[in-house]
GROMACS .gro file of C-alpha atoms in nm:
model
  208
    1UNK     CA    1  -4.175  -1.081  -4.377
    2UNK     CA    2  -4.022  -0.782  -4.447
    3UNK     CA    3  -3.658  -0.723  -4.443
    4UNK     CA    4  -3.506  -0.467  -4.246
    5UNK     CA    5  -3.306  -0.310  -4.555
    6UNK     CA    6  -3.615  -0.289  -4.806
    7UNK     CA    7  -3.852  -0.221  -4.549
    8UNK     CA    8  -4.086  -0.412  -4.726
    9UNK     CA    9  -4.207  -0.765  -4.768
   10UNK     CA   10  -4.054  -0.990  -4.970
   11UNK     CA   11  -4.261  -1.159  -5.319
   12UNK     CA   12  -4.263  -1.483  -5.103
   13UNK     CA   13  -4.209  -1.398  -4.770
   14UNK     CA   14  -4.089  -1.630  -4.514
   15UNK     CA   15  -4.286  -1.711  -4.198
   16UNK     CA   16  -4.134  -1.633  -3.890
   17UNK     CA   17  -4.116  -1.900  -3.623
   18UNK     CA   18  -4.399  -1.939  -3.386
   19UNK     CA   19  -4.250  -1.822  -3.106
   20UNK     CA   20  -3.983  -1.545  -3.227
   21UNK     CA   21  -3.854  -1.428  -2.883
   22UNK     CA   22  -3.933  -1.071  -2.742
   23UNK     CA   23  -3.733  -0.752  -2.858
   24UNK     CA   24  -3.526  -0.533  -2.630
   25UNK     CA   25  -3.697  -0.239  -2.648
   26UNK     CA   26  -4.078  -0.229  -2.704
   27UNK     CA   27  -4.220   0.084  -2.782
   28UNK     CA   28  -4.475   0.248  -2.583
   29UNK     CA   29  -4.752   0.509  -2.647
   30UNK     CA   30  -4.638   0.877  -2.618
   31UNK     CA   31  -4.916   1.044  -2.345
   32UNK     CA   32  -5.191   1.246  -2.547
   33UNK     CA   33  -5.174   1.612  -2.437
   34UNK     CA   34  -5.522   1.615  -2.499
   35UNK     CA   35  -5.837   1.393  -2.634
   36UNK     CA   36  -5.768   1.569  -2.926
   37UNK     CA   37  -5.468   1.521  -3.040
   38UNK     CA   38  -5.220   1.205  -3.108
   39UNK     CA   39  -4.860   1.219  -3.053
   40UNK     CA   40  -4.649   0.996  -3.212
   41UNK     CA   41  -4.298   0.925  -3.162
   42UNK     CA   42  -4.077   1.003  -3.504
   43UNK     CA   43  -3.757   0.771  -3.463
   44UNK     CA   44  -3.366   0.794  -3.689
   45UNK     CA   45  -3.432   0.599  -3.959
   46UNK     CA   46  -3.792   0.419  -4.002
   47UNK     CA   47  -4.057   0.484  -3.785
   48UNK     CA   48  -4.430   0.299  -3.942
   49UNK     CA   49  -4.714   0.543  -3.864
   50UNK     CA   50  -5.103   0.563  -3.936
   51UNK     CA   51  -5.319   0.858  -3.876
   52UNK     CA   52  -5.654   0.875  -3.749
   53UNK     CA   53  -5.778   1.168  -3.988
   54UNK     CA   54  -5.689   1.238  -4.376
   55UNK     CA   55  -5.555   1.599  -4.276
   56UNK     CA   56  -5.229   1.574  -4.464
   57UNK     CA   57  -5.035   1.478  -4.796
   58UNK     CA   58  -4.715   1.313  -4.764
   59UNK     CA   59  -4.514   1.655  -4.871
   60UNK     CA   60  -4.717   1.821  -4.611
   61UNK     CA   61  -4.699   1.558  -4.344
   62UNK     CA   62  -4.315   1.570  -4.361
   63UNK     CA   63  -4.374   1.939  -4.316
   64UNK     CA   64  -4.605   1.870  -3.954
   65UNK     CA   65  -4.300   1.683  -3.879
   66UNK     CA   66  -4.046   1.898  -3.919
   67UNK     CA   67  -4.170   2.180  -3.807
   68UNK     CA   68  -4.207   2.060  -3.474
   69UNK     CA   69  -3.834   1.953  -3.478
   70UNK     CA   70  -3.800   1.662  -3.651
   71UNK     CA   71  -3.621   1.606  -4.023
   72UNK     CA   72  -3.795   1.363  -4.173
   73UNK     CA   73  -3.728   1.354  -4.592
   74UNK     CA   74  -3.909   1.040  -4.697
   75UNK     CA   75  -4.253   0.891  -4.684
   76UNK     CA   76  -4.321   0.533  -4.829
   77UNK     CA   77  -4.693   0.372  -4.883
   78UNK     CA   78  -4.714   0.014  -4.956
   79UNK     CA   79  -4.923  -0.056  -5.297
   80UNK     CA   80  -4.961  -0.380  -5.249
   81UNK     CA   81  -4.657  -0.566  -5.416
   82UNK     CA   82  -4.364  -0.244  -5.359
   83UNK     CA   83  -4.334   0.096  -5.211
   84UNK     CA   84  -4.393   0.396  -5.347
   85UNK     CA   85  -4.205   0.718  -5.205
   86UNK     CA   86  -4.235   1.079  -5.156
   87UNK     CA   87  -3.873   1.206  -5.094
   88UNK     CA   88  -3.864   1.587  -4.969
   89UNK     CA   89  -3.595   1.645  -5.192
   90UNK     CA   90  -3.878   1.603  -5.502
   91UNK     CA   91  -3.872   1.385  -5.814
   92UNK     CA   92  -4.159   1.201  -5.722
   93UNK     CA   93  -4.555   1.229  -5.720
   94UNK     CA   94  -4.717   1.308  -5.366
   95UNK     CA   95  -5.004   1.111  -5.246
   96UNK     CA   96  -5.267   1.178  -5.006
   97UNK     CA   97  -5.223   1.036  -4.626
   98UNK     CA   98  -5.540   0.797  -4.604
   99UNK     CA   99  -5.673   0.730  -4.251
  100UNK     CA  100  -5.611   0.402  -4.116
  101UNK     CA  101  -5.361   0.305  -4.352
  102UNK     CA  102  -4.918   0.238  -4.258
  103UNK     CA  103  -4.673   0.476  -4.373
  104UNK     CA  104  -4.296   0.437  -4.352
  105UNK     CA  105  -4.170   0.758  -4.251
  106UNK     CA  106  -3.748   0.810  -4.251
  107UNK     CA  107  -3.590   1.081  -4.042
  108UNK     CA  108  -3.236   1.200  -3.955
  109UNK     CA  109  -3.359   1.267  -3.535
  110UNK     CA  110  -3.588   1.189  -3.306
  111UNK     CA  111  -3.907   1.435  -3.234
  112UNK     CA  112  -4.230   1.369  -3.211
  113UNK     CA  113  -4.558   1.458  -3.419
  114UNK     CA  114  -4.880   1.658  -3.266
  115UNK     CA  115  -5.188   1.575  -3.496
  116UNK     CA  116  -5.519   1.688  -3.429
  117UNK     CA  117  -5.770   1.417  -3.458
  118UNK     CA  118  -6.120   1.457  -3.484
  119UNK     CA  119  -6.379   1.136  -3.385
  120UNK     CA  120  -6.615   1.256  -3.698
  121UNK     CA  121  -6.415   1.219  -3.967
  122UNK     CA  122  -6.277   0.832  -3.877
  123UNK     CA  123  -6.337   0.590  -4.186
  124UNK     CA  124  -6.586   0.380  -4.132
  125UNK     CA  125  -6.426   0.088  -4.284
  126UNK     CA  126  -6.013   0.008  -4.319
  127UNK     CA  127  -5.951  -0.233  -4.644
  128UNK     CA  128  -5.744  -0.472  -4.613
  129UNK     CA  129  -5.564  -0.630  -4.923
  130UNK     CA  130  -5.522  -1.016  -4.945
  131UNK     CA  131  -5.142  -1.112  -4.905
  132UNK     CA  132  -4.928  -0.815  -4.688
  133UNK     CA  133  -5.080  -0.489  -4.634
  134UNK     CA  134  -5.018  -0.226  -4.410
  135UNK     CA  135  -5.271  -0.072  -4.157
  136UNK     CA  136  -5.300   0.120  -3.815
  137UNK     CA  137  -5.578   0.116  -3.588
  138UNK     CA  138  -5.820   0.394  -3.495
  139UNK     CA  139  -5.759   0.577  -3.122
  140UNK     CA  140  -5.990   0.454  -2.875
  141UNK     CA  141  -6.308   0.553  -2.784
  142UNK     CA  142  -6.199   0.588  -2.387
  143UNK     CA  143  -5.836   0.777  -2.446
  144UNK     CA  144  -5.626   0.492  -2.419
  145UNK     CA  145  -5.322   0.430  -2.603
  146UNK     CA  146  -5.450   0.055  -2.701
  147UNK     CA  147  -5.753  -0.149  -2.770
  148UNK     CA  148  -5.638  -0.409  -2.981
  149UNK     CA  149  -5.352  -0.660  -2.954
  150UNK     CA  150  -5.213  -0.832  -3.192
  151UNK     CA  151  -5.471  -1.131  -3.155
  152UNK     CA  152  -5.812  -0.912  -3.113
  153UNK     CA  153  -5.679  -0.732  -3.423
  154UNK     CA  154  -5.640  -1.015  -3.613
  155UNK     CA  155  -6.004  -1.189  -3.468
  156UNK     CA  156  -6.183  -0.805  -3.584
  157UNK     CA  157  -6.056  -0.798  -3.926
  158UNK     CA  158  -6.092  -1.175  -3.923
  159UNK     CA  159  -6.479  -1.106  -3.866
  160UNK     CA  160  -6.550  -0.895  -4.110
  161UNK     CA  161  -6.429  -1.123  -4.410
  162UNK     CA  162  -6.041  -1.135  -4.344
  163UNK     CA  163  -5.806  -1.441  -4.349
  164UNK     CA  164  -5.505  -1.265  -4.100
  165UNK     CA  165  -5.250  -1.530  -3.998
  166UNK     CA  166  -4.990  -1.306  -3.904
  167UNK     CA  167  -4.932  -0.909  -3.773
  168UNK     CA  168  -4.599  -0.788  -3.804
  169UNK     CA  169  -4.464  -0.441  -3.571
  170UNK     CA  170  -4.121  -0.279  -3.678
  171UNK     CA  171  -3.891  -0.304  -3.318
  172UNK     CA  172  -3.560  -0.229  -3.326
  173UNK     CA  173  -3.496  -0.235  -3.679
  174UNK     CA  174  -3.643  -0.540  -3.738
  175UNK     CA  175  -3.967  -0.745  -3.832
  176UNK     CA  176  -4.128  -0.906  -3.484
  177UNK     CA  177  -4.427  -1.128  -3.572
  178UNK     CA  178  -4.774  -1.273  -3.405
  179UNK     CA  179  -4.838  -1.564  -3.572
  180UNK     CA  180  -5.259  -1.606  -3.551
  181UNK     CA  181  -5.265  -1.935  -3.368
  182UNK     CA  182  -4.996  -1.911  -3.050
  183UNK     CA  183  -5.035  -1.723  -2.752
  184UNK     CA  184  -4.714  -1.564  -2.769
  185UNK     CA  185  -4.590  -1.247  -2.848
  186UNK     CA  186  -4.942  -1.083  -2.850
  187UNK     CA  187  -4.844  -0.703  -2.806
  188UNK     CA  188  -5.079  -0.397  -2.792
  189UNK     CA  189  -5.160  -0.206  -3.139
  190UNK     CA  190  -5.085   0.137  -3.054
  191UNK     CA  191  -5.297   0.413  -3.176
  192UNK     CA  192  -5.073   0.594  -3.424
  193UNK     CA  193  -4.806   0.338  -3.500
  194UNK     CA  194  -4.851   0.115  -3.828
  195UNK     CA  195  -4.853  -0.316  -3.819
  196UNK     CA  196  -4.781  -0.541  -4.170
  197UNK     CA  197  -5.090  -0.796  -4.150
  198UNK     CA  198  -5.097  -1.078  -4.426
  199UNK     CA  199  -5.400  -1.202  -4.495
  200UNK     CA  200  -5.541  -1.492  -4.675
  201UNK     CA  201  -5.818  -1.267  -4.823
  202UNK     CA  202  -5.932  -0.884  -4.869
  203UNK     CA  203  -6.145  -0.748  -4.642
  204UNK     CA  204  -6.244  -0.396  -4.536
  205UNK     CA  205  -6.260  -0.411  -4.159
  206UNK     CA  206  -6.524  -0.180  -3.965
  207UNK     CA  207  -6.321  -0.080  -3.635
  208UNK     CA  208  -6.506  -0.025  -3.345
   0.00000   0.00000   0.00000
């Protein structure tokens, strides 16, 4: 999977063993101020967000950030096979934020990010990209931080057309797996946080 340096999977990745053991620290949903709005914790270093909406770019995304005290200078989208960034300091192309799709944000602090979400403009579909990709899920219908877990995740996109074997969460610095398959290590996919899935075929998943 990916490594912790790259922050990206590698061009044959390795699969983690089927029962990697449980991190220190597992993150938790921040509590919505509203049914409107999404708030997502920005840590130092990498932090892998999706968005619900497509209401920013990634220059303008790092400016949501930081102007509600964070200092975040880099935003990285997966293609497919590498990352492509958007560094703050310029010299490279921005890109739009697509709904339902993983980012790799980097920061200097800790804040958090406020985004208004809005139920009518949710894709309809989320494509997923045989091999690794990089996706978030939707918030839920009821308010809660969760719907999914690692396995229902995998069984949804599985039943539109997918081929998931694996879902991957950044804790810690670090790569922690599900492996489709064994009953351990099935955590929650958080509304607003972003999960590697590799998947033995595309498929463009309908959430609910």
């Amino acid at each position: 999977p990916p490594t912790a340096t790259r922050v990206a999977p590698t061009a044959t990745p390795v699969a983690p063993t089927p029962a990697p053991p449980q991190p220190t620290a597992i993150p938790t949903a921040q509590p919505p101020a509203d049914r409107n709005t999404l708030v997502i914790a920005i840590n130092v270093g990498n932090t892998a967000i999706s968005l619900p909406n497509r209401n920013y770019r990634a220059s303008s995304l790092l400016d949501a950030i930081n102007a509600q005290g964070g200092s975040a200078y880099e935003v990285n989208k997966w293609t497919g096979r590498t990352w492509q960034a958007y560094n703050i300091a310029g010299g490279a192309q921005d890109f739009e934020i697509e709904a339902g799709i993983g980012y790799m944000v980097k920061a200097k602090n800790a804040s958090t990010l406020r985004a208004r979400i809005d139920p009518a403009q949710y894709p309809t579909q989320i494509p997923v990209r045989k091999g690794w990709d990089f996706i978030g899920a939707l918030p839920c219908p009821n308010g809660a931080a969760s719907c999914y877990t690692a396995a229902s995740l995998a069984a949804a996109i599985n039943a539109d057309g997918g081929g998931v074997a694996e879902v991957d969460r950044w804790v810690n610095g670090a790569w922690n797996a599900f492996l489709v398959g064994y009953a351990r290590n099935d955590f929650p996919i958080l509304a607003g946080q972003a999960y590697y899935v590799r998947s033995t075929k595309a498929a463009n998943w309908k959430p609910d």
